Coordinates of C-alpha atoms and ligand atoms in Angstrom, one line a residue:
M1 CA 13.1 -51.5 16.3
D2 CA 11.8 -53.5 13.5
I3 CA 8.5 -54.1 11.8
L4 CA 7.5 -57.0 9.7
I5 CA 4.7 -56.5 7.3
A6 CA 3.0 -58.3 4.4
N7 CA 0.5 -56.4 2.2
V8 CA -0.5 -54.7 5.4
A9 CA 2.4 -52.3 5.1
P10 CA 0.6 -49.7 2.9
L11 CA -2.4 -49.7 5.2
F12 CA -0.9 -49.3 8.7
A13 CA 2.9 -49.2 8.8
G14 CA 3.2 -45.4 8.3
R15 CA 0.9 -44.7 11.2
I16 CA 2.8 -47.0 13.5
Q17 CA 6.2 -45.7 12.5
K18 CA 5.0 -42.1 13.1
S19 CA 3.7 -43.1 16.5
L20 CA 7.0 -44.8 17.4
A21 CA 9.0 -41.8 16.3
A22 CA 6.8 -39.6 18.4
S23 CA 7.7 -41.7 21.4
G24 CA 11.4 -41.5 20.6
F25 CA 11.9 -44.9 19.0
E26 CA 13.8 -45.3 15.8
S27 CA 12.3 -47.9 13.5
A28 CA 13.3 -49.9 10.4
L29 CA 10.6 -51.3 8.2
I30 CA 11.0 -54.9 6.9
T31 CA 8.3 -56.3 4.7
V32 CA 7.7 -59.8 3.5
S33 CA 5.4 -61.0 0.7
A34 CA 1.9 -61.9 1.9
G35 CA 1.0 -65.6 2.2
E36 CA 1.9 -68.8 4.0
Q37 CA 4.8 -69.3 1.6
S38 CA 6.7 -66.6 3.5
K39 CA 6.8 -68.7 6.6
T40 CA 10.1 -70.3 5.9
L41 CA 13.6 -70.6 7.5
E42 CA 15.1 -68.8 4.5
Q43 CA 12.7 -65.9 5.1
A44 CA 13.5 -65.8 8.8
G45 CA 17.2 -65.8 8.0
A46 CA 16.8 -63.0 5.4
V47 CA 14.9 -60.9 7.9
C48 CA 17.6 -61.4 10.6
E49 CA 20.2 -60.3 8.1
K50 CA 18.2 -57.2 7.3
M51 CA 17.9 -56.5 11.0
L52 CA 21.7 -56.8 11.4
G53 CA 22.1 -54.6 8.3
A54 CA 19.9 -51.9 9.9
G55 CA 22.1 -52.0 13.0
L56 CA 19.7 -53.6 15.4
D57 CA 21.0 -55.1 18.6
R58 CA 20.0 -56.9 21.8
Q59 CA 18.1 -53.9 23.0
S60 CA 16.0 -53.8 19.9
F61 CA 12.5 -55.3 19.7
V62 CA 10.4 -56.7 16.9
I63 CA 6.8 -55.7 16.2
G64 CA 4.9 -58.3 14.1
L65 CA 2.2 -56.3 12.3
G66 CA 0.0 -58.5 10.2
G67 CA -1.9 -61.8 10.3
G68 CA -0.8 -65.2 11.7
V69 CA 1.9 -65.7 9.1
I70 CA 3.7 -62.5 10.2
G71 CA 3.0 -63.2 13.9
D72 CA 4.6 -66.6 13.6
L73 CA 7.5 -65.5 11.5
S74 CA 8.3 -62.3 13.4
G75 CA 8.0 -64.1 16.7
F76 CA 10.4 -66.7 15.5
V77 CA 12.8 -64.0 14.4
A78 CA 12.5 -62.3 17.8
A79 CA 13.2 -65.7 19.5
I80 CA 16.5 -66.2 17.6
F81 CA 17.8 -62.8 16.8
Q82 CA 20.8 -62.1 19.2
R83 CA 19.5 -65.2 21.1
G84 CA 16.2 -63.5 21.8
V85 CA 14.7 -60.0 21.8
S86 CA 11.3 -58.8 22.8
H87 CA 8.3 -59.4 20.5
V88 CA 5.2 -57.3 20.3
Q89 CA 2.2 -58.5 18.3
I90 CA -0.2 -56.3 16.5
P91 CA -2.6 -58.8 14.8
T92 CA -4.5 -57.5 11.8
T93 CA -6.6 -60.5 11.0
L94 CA -9.5 -62.0 13.0
L95 CA -7.6 -65.3 13.1
A96 CA -4.5 -63.7 14.5
M97 CA -6.5 -61.7 17.1
V98 CA -8.4 -64.7 18.5
D99 CA -5.7 -67.3 18.1
S100 CA -2.2 -67.0 16.8
S101 CA -1.1 -63.8 18.7
I102 CA -1.8 -65.6 22.0
G103 CA 0.3 -68.2 23.5
G104 CA 3.8 -67.6 22.2
K105 CA 4.0 -70.4 19.6
T106 CA 6.2 -69.1 16.8
G107 CA 7.8 -70.9 13.9
V108 CA 8.2 -71.7 10.2
N109 CA 7.1 -74.4 7.8
T110 CA 9.5 -76.8 6.1
N111 CA 9.1 -79.1 3.1
A112 CA 8.0 -81.8 5.4
G113 CA 5.2 -79.9 7.1
K114 CA 3.7 -77.0 9.0
N115 CA 5.4 -75.3 12.0
L116 CA 8.1 -78.0 12.3
I117 CA 10.8 -75.5 13.3
G118 CA 10.1 -72.9 15.9
A119 CA 10.2 -71.7 19.5
V120 CA 7.9 -70.8 22.3
H121 CA 8.6 -67.0 22.7
Q122 CA 5.8 -65.1 24.4
P123 CA 5.1 -61.6 23.2
V124 CA 5.7 -58.9 25.8
F125 CA 2.2 -57.6 24.8
V126 CA -0.4 -57.7 22.1
I127 CA -2.3 -54.7 20.7
D128 CA -5.7 -55.5 19.4
D129 CA -7.8 -52.9 17.5
V130 CA -10.9 -54.2 15.6
E131 CA -10.7 -51.2 13.4
V132 CA -7.9 -52.9 11.4
L133 CA -10.4 -55.6 10.4
K134 CA -12.3 -53.1 8.2
T135 CA -9.9 -53.7 5.3
L136 CA -9.8 -57.5 5.7
P137 CA -11.3 -59.4 2.7
P138 CA -14.5 -61.4 3.7
R139 CA -12.8 -64.8 3.0
E140 CA -10.1 -63.9 5.6
L141 CA -12.8 -63.1 8.1
S142 CA -14.4 -66.5 7.6
Q143 CA -11.0 -68.1 8.2
G144 CA -10.9 -66.4 11.6
F145 CA -14.3 -67.9 12.4
A146 CA -12.9 -71.4 11.8
E147 CA -10.7 -71.0 14.9
I148 CA -13.6 -69.4 16.8
I149 CA -15.9 -72.4 16.0
K150 CA -13.0 -74.7 17.0
H151 CA -12.9 -72.9 20.4
A152 CA -16.7 -73.4 20.8
I153 CA -16.5 -77.1 19.9
I154 CA -13.7 -77.9 22.3
A155 CA -14.7 -75.8 25.3
D156 CA -17.9 -73.7 25.0
A157 CA -21.2 -75.2 24.0
E158 CA -23.0 -71.9 24.9
M159 CA -20.8 -70.0 22.4
F160 CA -21.5 -72.6 19.8
N161 CA -25.2 -71.9 20.2
E162 CA -24.6 -68.1 20.1
L163 CA -22.6 -68.5 16.9
T164 CA -25.6 -70.1 15.2
Q165 CA -27.3 -66.8 15.7
V166 CA -24.4 -64.7 14.5
A167 CA -24.3 -66.3 11.1
G168 CA -26.7 -64.6 8.6
P169 CA -27.5 -60.9 8.6
K170 CA -25.2 -60.1 11.6
L171 CA -22.3 -61.7 9.8
D172 CA -23.0 -59.7 6.6
C173 CA -22.8 -56.5 8.7
F174 CA -19.5 -57.7 10.1
K175 CA -18.2 -58.3 6.6
Q176 CA -19.3 -54.9 5.5
S177 CA -17.5 -53.6 8.6
S178 CA -20.6 -51.7 9.8
S179 CA -20.8 -53.4 13.2
L180 CA -17.3 -54.3 14.2
E181 CA -17.9 -53.1 17.7
E182 CA -20.6 -55.6 18.2
F183 CA -18.1 -58.4 17.8
V184 CA -15.7 -57.1 20.5
P185 CA -17.2 -59.3 23.2
L186 CA -17.0 -62.4 21.0
I187 CA -13.3 -61.6 20.2
K188 CA -12.5 -61.0 23.9
R189 CA -14.2 -64.2 24.9
N190 CA -12.0 -66.1 22.5
I191 CA -8.8 -64.4 23.5
E192 CA -9.6 -65.2 27.2
M193 CA -10.4 -68.8 26.4
K194 CA -7.2 -69.3 24.5
A195 CA -5.1 -67.5 27.1
G196 CA -6.8 -69.6 29.8
I197 CA -5.9 -72.9 28.1
V198 CA -2.3 -71.7 27.4
A199 CA -1.9 -70.6 31.0
K200 CA -2.7 -74.2 32.2
D201 CA -0.1 -75.8 29.8
E202 CA 2.2 -73.2 28.3
L203 CA 4.8 -75.8 27.1
D204 CA 2.3 -78.2 25.7
R205 CA 3.1 -80.9 28.2
T206 CA 0.0 -81.8 30.1
G207 CA -2.3 -82.3 27.1
D208 CA -4.5 -79.2 27.9
R209 CA -3.0 -77.1 25.1
A210 CA -3.0 -80.0 22.7
L211 CA -6.8 -79.7 22.6
L212 CA -6.4 -76.6 20.6
N213 CA -5.2 -78.8 17.8
F214 CA -8.7 -80.1 17.2
G215 CA -9.1 -80.3 13.4
H216 CA -5.4 -79.5 12.8
T217 CA -4.0 -83.0 12.2
V218 CA -5.8 -83.4 8.9
G219 CA -5.9 -79.6 8.5
H220 CA -2.1 -79.3 8.4
G221 CA -2.0 -82.3 6.1
I222 CA -4.3 -80.6 3.7
E223 CA -2.2 -77.4 3.7
R224 CA 1.0 -79.3 3.2
A225 CA -0.6 -81.5 0.4
I226 CA -1.1 -78.4 -1.8
N227 CA 2.0 -76.6 -0.7
Y228 CA 0.1 -73.9 1.2
Q229 CA -1.6 -72.6 -1.9
G230 CA -5.3 -72.2 -2.7
I231 CA -6.7 -73.3 0.7
S232 CA -6.0 -71.1 3.7
H233 CA -5.2 -72.2 7.2
G234 CA -8.7 -71.6 8.6
E235 CA -10.3 -73.3 5.6
A236 CA -8.0 -76.4 6.0
V237 CA -9.0 -76.4 9.7
S238 CA -12.6 -76.3 8.8
L239 CA -12.1 -79.5 6.7
G240 CA -9.9 -81.0 9.3
M241 CA -12.6 -80.5 12.0
I242 CA -15.1 -82.4 9.9
A243 CA -12.7 -85.3 9.5
A244 CA -12.1 -85.0 13.3
C245 CA -15.9 -85.2 13.9
D246 CA -16.2 -88.4 11.8
V247 CA -13.4 -89.9 13.9
S248 CA -15.1 -88.7 17.0
M249 CA -18.4 -90.4 16.0
K250 CA -16.5 -93.7 15.7
K251 CA -14.1 -93.3 18.7
A252 CA -15.7 -90.9 21.2
G253 CA -19.5 -91.3 20.8
L254 CA -20.2 -87.9 19.1
L255 CA -23.8 -88.0 18.0
E256 CA -24.4 -87.7 14.3
K257 CA -26.8 -84.8 14.8
Q258 CA -24.0 -82.8 16.6
R259 CA -21.6 -83.6 13.7
D260 CA -24.3 -82.3 11.3
A261 CA -24.7 -79.1 13.5
I262 CA -21.0 -78.5 13.2
V263 CA -21.0 -78.9 9.4
D264 CA -24.0 -76.6 9.2
L265 CA -22.3 -73.9 11.3
L266 CA -19.1 -74.0 9.2
Q267 CA -21.2 -73.7 6.1
K268 CA -23.0 -70.7 7.6
F269 CA -19.6 -69.0 7.9
E270 CA -18.8 -69.8 4.3
L271 CA -16.1 -72.3 5.2
P272 CA -15.4 -75.3 3.0
T273 CA -16.9 -78.6 4.2
K274 CA -15.8 -80.8 1.2
L275 CA -12.5 -81.3 -0.5
P276 CA -12.4 -80.6 -4.2
G277 CA -12.9 -83.9 -6.1
N278 CA -9.4 -83.9 -7.7
F279 CA -7.6 -83.2 -4.4
P280 CA -4.4 -85.2 -3.9
R281 CA -5.7 -87.0 -0.8
Q282 CA -2.7 -89.4 -0.6
K283 CA -0.5 -86.4 0.1
I284 CA -2.4 -85.6 3.2
F285 CA -1.3 -89.0 4.6
D286 CA 2.3 -88.5 3.5
A287 CA 2.3 -85.2 5.5
L288 CA 0.9 -86.9 8.6
K289 CA 4.1 -88.8 9.2
F290 CA 5.8 -85.5 10.1
D291 CA 3.1 -84.1 12.2
K292 CA 4.2 -82.9 15.7
K293 CA 1.1 -84.5 17.1
F294 CA 2.7 -87.9 16.7
E295 CA 4.6 -89.3 19.6
H296 CA 6.8 -92.4 19.2
G297 CA 4.7 -93.2 16.1
E298 CA 1.5 -93.0 18.0
I299 CA -1.1 -90.4 17.1
R300 CA -2.4 -87.9 19.7
F301 CA -5.6 -87.2 18.0
V302 CA -8.1 -84.7 19.4
V303 CA -11.7 -85.9 19.5
T304 CA -14.9 -84.3 20.7
P305 CA -17.4 -86.6 22.5
K306 CA -19.9 -83.7 22.7
I307 CA -20.0 -80.1 21.5
G308 CA -18.2 -78.0 24.2
S309 CA -15.7 -80.7 25.2
A310 CA -12.6 -82.4 23.8
K311 CA -10.0 -85.0 24.8
L312 CA -6.9 -86.5 23.5
S313 CA -7.3 -90.0 22.2
R314 CA -4.6 -92.6 21.7
D315 CA -7.0 -95.2 20.1
V316 CA -7.3 -93.4 16.8
T317 CA -5.6 -95.3 14.0
M318 CA -4.3 -94.2 10.6
D319 CA -7.1 -96.2 9.1
D320 CA -9.7 -94.1 11.1
I321 CA -8.2 -91.0 9.7
R322 CA -8.0 -92.4 6.2
A323 CA -11.7 -93.3 6.3
A324 CA -12.6 -89.8 7.5
V325 CA -10.6 -88.1 4.8
E326 CA -12.1 -90.4 2.1
K327 CA -15.5 -89.0 3.2
L328 CA -14.4 -85.4 2.9
Ligands
NAD401 N1 1.1 -69.4 16.6 C1 -0.1 -69.9 16.8 O1 -0.5 -70.3 17.9 C2 -1.0 -70.1 15.6 C3 -2.4 -70.3 15.8 C4 -3.3 -70.3 14.7 C5 -2.7 -70.1 13.4 N2 -1.4 -69.9 13.3 C6 -0.8 -69.6 11.9 O2 -1.5 -68.4 11.4 C7 -1.4 -68.4 10.0 C8 -2.7 -67.9 9.4 O3 -2.9 -66.6 9.8 P1 -3.9 -65.6 9.1 O4 -5.2 -66.3 8.8 O5 -3.9 -64.4 9.8 O6 -3.3 -65.5 7.6 P2 -2.2 -64.4 7.0 O7 -1.3 -64.0 8.0 O8 -1.7 -65.1 5.7 O9 -3.2 -63.2 6.5 C9 -4.2 -63.5 5.6 C10 -4.1 -62.4 4.4 O10 -4.7 -61.2 4.9 C11 -3.8 -60.1 4.6 N3 -4.1 -59.1 5.7 C12 -3.7 -59.2 7.0 N4 -4.3 -58.2 7.7 C13 -5.0 -57.5 6.8 C14 -5.9 -56.3 6.9 N5 -6.1 -55.8 8.1 N6 -6.5 -55.8 5.8 C15 -6.3 -56.4 4.6 N7 -5.5 -57.5 4.4 C16 -4.9 -58.1 5.5 C17 -2.4 -60.7 4.6 O11 -1.5 -60.0 3.9 C18 -2.7 -62.1 4.0 O12 -2.7 -61.9 2.6 C19 -1.0 -69.8 9.6 O13 0.4 -69.8 9.3 C20 -1.2 -70.6 10.9 O14 -0.3 -71.7 11.0 C21 -0.6 -69.8 14.3
ZN402 ZN1 -5.0 -73.0 13.6

């Protein structure tokens, strides 16, 4: 039994280890430093070594307790340790609850880009408890909403409209953790939506699952460009979605007023909608070359013709992306 934790350890690890002990499980606690920079092959290797050192074997299982970084790293470790052991996810961020803990995509970043080494390794189960969100900093909550807004744009126009009502006083309550329960239906709806898309296309072969990459081509480029520091995943996706909207206006007939509504909603959730003036934009394009969304040099770019729908386009050119990034 192993647990991987970032700065989440002091908050919840003790309680979990106690509960495991009460059920007769022996556990070893392994922590990694918080942040995207821990999602590396070196870190995965170091964790595997610690697991071997602690005497874990093929019957052991890994619990990933933390945000998406820990979920992706611990899942990857579970996929390769002794050629694969069971993985349990206990997401502690909103983003991890509504997105990364579902679907079994695990992996690490490399110098060339995000998630370029990994495995599909489904968790045996996921434990969600909104109470853990009480300690989450407001900026991290906003990040989670970036993926929720993405779900609304690609598949649920009604949820998009509902979200416009959530922003404002209701969101402030959420941030002060006074009304977490009220958000349970929204969180469940997002979990069901993601699970539904994954169930149709678990191995990312038919194009259904690829729609979840809306905003991620440019988003991942932004993260890579600044070496995963200063702009979080959800914030990069927020910016990437705006670039994707501009491409969608050109290539998929998205109306300008719908693009503006998306920008407005992202702003309401305090997500960035403009790149800092001095951002190294060229590095975004350098990173695009390594993106997994490229196939034989062709871009599989997700566009939205209308809020609530998305499709893969093969007519998007590097110039279209460049023009959209220049506007960011
Ligand atoms: N596998 C997938 O399908 C998938 C989907 C979406 C995103 N992702 C990945 O998820 C990652 C982003 O995840 P994230 O947004 O959860 O970031 P994160 O894991 O870095 O967590 C954000 C920060 O919050 C802290 N934290 C976590 N839970 C806390 C709590 N309850 N209280 C206080 N602090 C807490 C963490 O230590 C960290 O500093 C990215 O690496 C992204 O690529 C993966
Ligand atoms: Zn994402």
